[in-house]
XYZ file of C-alpha atoms in Angstrom:
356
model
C 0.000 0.000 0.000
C 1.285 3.431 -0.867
C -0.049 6.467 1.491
C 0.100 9.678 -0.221
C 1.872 13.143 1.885
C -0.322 14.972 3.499
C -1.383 18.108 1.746
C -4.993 20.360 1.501
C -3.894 22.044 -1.352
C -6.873 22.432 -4.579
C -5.362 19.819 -7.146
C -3.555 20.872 -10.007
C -4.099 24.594 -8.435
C -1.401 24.954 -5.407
C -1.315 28.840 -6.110
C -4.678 29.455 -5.487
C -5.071 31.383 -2.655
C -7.365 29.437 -0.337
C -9.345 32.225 0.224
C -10.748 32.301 -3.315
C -11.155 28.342 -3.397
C -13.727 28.804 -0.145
C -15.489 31.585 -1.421
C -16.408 29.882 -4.578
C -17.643 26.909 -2.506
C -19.658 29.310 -0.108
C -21.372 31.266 -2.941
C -22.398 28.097 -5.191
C -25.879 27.193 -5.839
C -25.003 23.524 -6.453
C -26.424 23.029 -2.571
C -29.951 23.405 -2.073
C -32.505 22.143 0.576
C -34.303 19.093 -0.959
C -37.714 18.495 0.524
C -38.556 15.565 2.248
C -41.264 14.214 -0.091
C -38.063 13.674 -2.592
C -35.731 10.443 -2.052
C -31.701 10.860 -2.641
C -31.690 9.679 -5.875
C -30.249 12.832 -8.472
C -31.041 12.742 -12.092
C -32.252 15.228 -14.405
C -32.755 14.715 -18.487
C -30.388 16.786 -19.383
C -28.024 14.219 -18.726
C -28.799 12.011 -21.715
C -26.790 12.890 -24.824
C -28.542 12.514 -27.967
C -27.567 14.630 -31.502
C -27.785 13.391 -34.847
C -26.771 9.968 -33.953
C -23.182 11.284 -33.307
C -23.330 9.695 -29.854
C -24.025 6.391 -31.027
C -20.145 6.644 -32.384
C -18.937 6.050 -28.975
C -19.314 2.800 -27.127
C -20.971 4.733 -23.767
C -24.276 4.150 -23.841
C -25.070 7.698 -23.238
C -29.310 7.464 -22.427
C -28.612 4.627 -20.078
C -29.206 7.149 -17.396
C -32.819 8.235 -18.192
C -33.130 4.631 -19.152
C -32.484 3.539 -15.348
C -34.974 5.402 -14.033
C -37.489 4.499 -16.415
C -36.697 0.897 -15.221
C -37.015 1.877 -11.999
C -40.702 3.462 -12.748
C -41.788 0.380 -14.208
C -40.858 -1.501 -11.886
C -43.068 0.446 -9.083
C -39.972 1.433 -6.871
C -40.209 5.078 -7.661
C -41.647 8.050 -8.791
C -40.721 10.991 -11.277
C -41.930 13.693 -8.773
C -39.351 12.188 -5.978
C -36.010 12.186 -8.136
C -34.487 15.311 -7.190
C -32.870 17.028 -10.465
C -29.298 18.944 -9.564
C -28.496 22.840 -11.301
C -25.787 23.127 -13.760
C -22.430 23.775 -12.363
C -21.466 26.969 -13.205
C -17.532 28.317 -14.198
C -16.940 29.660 -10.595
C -18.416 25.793 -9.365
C -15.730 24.284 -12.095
C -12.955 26.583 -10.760
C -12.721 24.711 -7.599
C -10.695 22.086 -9.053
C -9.926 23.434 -12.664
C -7.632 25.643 -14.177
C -8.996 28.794 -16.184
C -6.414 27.056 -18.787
C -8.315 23.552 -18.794
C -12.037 25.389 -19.407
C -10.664 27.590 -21.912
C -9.642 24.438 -23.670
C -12.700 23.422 -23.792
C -13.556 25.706 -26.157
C -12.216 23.680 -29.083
C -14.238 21.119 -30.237
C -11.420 19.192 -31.533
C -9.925 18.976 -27.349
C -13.440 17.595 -26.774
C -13.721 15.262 -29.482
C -10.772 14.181 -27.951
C -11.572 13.988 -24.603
C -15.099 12.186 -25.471
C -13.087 9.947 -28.384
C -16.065 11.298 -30.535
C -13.518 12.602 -33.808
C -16.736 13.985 -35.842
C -17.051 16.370 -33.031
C -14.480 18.015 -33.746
C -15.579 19.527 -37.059
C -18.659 21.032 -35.120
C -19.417 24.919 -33.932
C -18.238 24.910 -30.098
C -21.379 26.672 -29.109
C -23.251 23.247 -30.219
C -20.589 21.011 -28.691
C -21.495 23.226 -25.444
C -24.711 22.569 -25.566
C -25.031 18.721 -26.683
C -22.094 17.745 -25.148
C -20.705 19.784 -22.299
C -23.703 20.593 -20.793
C -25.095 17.663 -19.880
C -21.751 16.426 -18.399
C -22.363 20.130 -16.392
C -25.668 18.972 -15.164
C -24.115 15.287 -13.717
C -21.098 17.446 -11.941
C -24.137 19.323 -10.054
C -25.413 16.136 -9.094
C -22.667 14.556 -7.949
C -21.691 17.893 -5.835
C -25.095 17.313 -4.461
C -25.222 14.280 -3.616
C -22.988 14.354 -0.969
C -24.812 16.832 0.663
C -27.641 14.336 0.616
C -25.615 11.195 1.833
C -24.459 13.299 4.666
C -28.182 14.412 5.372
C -29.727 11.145 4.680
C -27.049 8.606 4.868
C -27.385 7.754 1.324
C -27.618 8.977 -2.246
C -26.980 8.221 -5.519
C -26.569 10.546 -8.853
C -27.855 8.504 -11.920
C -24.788 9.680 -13.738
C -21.430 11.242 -12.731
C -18.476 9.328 -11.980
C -15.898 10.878 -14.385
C -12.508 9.519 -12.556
C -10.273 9.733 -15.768
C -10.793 13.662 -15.816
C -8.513 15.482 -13.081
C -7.555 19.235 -12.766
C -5.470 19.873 -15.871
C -6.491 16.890 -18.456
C -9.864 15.267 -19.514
C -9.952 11.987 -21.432
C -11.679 8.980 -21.498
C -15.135 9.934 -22.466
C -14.710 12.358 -18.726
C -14.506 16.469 -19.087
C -14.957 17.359 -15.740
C -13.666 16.217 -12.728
C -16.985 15.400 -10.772
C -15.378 13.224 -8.350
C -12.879 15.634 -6.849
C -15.443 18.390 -7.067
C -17.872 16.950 -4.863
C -14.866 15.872 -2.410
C -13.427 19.850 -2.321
C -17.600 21.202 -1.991
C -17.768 18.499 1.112
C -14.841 20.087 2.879
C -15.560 22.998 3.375
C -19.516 22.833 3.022
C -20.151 19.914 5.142
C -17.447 20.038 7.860
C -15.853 16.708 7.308
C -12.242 16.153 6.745
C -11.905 12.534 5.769
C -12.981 10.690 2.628
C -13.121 7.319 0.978
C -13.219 6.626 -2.566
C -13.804 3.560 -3.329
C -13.612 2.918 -7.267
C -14.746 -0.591 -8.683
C -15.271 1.141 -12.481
C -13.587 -1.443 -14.587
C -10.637 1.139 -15.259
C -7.972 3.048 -13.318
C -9.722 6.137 -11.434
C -6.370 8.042 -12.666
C -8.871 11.749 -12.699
C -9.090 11.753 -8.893
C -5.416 10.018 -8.006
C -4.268 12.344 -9.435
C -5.780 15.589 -8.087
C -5.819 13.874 -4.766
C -2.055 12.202 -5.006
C -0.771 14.597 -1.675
C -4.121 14.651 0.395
C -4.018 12.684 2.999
C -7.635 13.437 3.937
C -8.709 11.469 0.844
C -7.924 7.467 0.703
C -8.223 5.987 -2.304
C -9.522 2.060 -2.908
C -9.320 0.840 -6.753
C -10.020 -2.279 -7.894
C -9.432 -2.057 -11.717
C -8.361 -4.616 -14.757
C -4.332 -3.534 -15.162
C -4.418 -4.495 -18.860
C -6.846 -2.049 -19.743
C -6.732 2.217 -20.460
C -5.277 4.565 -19.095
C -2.142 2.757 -18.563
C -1.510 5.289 -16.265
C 1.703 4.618 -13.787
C 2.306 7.838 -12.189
C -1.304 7.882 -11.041
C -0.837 4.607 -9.750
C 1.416 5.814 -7.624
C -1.213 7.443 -5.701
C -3.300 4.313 -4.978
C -3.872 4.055 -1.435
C -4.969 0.688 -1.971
C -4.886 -1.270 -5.305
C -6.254 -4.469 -6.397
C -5.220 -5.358 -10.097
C -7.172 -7.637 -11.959
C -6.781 -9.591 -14.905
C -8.985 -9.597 -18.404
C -11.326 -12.681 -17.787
C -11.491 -12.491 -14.036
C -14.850 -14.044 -13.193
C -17.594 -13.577 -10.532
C -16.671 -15.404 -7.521
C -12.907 -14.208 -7.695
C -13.749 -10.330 -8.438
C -16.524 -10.741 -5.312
C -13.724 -12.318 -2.990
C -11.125 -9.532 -4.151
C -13.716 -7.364 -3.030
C -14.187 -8.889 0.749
C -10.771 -8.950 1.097
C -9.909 -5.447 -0.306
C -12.692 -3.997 2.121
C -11.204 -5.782 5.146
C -8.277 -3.805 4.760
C -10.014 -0.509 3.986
C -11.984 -0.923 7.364
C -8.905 -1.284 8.759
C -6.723 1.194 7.358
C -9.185 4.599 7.307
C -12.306 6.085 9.337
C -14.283 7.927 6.797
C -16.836 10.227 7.287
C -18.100 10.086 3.524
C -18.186 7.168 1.035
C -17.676 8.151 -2.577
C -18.700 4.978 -4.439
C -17.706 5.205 -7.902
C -19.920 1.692 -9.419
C -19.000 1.637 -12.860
C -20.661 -1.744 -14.791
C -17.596 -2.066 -17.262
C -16.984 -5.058 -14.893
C -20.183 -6.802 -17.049
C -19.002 -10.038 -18.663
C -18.863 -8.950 -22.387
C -18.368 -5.322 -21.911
C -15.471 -4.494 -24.898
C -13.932 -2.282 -22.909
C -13.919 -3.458 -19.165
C -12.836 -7.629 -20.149
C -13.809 -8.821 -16.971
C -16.522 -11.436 -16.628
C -18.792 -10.452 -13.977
C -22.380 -11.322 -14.138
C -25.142 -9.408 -13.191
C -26.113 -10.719 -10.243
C -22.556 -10.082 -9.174
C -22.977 -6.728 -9.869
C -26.007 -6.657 -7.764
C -23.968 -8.365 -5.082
C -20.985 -6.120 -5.338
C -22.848 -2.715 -4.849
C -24.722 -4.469 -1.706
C -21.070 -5.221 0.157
C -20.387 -1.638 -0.289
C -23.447 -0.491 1.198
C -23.717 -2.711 3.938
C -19.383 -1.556 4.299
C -20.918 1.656 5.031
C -23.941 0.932 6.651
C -22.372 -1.231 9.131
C -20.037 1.839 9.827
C -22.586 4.168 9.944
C -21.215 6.207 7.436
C -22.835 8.064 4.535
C -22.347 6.853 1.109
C -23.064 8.203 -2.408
C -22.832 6.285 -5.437
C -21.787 7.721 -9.258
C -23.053 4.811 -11.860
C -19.546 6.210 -14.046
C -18.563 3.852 -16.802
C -20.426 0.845 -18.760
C -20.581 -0.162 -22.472
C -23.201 -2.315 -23.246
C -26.840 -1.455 -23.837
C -28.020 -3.719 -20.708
C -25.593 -1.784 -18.067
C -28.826 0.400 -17.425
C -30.972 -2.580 -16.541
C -28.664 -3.984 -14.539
C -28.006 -0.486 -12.438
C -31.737 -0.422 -11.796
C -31.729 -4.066 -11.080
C -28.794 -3.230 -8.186
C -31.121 -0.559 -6.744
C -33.780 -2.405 -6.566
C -32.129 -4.883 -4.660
C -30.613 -2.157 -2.768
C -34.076 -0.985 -1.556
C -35.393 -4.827 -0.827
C -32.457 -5.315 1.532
C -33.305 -2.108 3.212
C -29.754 -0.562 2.383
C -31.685 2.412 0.721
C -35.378 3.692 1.368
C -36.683 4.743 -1.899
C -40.634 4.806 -0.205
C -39.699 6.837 3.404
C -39.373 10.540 3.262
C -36.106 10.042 5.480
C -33.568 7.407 4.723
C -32.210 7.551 8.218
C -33.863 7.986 11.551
């Protein structure tokens, strides 16, 4: 295991004066009172990226998030009117954690198309990428800000979307422009008086977004479980792992599941959280192209409900990101997960308060 120095410097922005970093925190709208009659569960249509058919170019599945909680209606276990739908985060939001450089950048189409490994975007007017592309990403980052705010209030929540952990201060990539993860981490600081975080990544690739913005905090501990053979590739980010479990292409259910006990044994051990960040990407499916592994979905299911009940037993709040997944039945089996969430009584998608 390899413990990062300690630091509370903004990542990738160590000559910001502090003072500027808290003010933007203190005067964002991306915290709101949510009424009781809504459950912690963020998603807003905006999220879903649809133009032309250009999308459909990448292997993300990008309506699987509407499509989750349509599954979820169907099913009975919820209700439009309860989902609670997250603001845009705004420049002075993004500037937490970005440079003025990195959203400037932006502003080429071609640095998107290659962050979102769409090339035709590149050819398009920036002011459409904006809005088709960069705006819905905007719209997850709010909900993933928020949703720790609602974990801490309720002792869960989830965004239906988020969970960009390739993107970091400086450098997007990876189908990730903003750096949601460490966003959300920063806003909890110094909005919700904690000082001690666990991410805990089981997307099928590296989280190298948030090692690296968080590689000399020693208020954030890092847990990734991730196939080696796969992107990024990315060593010096490894580096950063406070805990890594490397897997091979092909592991199977019952291995990745006892990885998992063991790896959480050892987290338990190691750190005292006060906040979760659960980053459940379902590029672990067996025959997603990009994850290789060869989980099923029930072990999907099964994996999301150890790291619940980790928490849970702990009695510490958790939020969940649903990050990466390439295959058109990622969204069923998301829902699927939640719904077996709520059975176990891990989550309370009915009560008005999740925790008495």
């Amino acid at each position: 295991m390899e413990t990062a120095s300690s630091s509370t410097a903004v990542p990738g922005r160590a000559n910001a004066p502090a003072t500027i970093h808290r003010s933007r925190i203190l005067s964002s709208k991306l915290y709101f009172d949510v009424p009781s009659s809504k459950v912690p569960l963020i998603y807003s249509t905006s999220y879903d990226i649809a133009f032309a058919g250009i999308e459909k170019l990448h292997p993300f599945d990008s309506s699987k998030w509407g499509r989750i909680c349509k599954f979820l209606i169907k099913e009975g276990v919820l209700e439009w009117v309860r989902i609670v739908e997250p603001l845009e985060a705004s420049k002075d939001d993004l500037l937490v954690v970005h440079s003025e450089a990195y959203l400037s950048s932006l502003k080429s189409s071609l640095t998107v198309s290659i962050i979102v490994e769409v090339p035709p975007v590149a050819i398009l007017p920036n002011c459409l990428v904006q809005q088709k592309v960069l705006f819905p990403f905007r719209k997850q980052v709010g909900g993933s800000i928020l949703a720790a705010k609602l974990a801490i209030e309720r002792g869960w929540a989830i965004n239906v979307g988020g969970g960009f952990h390739h993107c970091s201060a400086e450098k997007g990539g990876g189908f990730c422009a903003y750096a949601d993860i460490s966003l959300c981490i920063h806003f909890a600081f110094v909005r919700l008086n904690i000082s001690r975080v666990m991410i805990i990544d089981l997307d099928a690739h590296q989280g190298n977004g948030h090692e690296i913005d968080f590689s000399n905090d020693r208020r954030v501990y890092i847990l990734d479980i991730y196939n080696s053979g796969i992107y990024p590739f990315d060593l010096e980010a490894r580096r950063y792992i406070d805990q890594k479990v490397e897997l091979l292409s092909g592991t199977k259910t019952n291995e990745y599941l006892e990885q998992l006990d063991k790896a959480l044994k050892v987290a338990r051990n190691n750190f005292n959280p006060e906040l979760v960040v659960y980053n459940a990407g379902t590029d672990i499916l067996d025959g997603d192209p990009l994850g290789r592994l060869k989980v099923s979905p029930e072990g999907v299911s099964i994996r999301d409900e150890k790291v619940f009940r980790f928490a849970r037993e702990r009695n510490i709040p958790l939020l969940m990101l649903t990050s990466g997944g390439y295959m058109k039945s990622s969204a069923r089996v998301i829902a699927d997960s939640i719904i077996n969430l709520s059975k176990k009584k891990l989550i309370d998608l009915d009560s008005s308060l999740s925790r008495k």
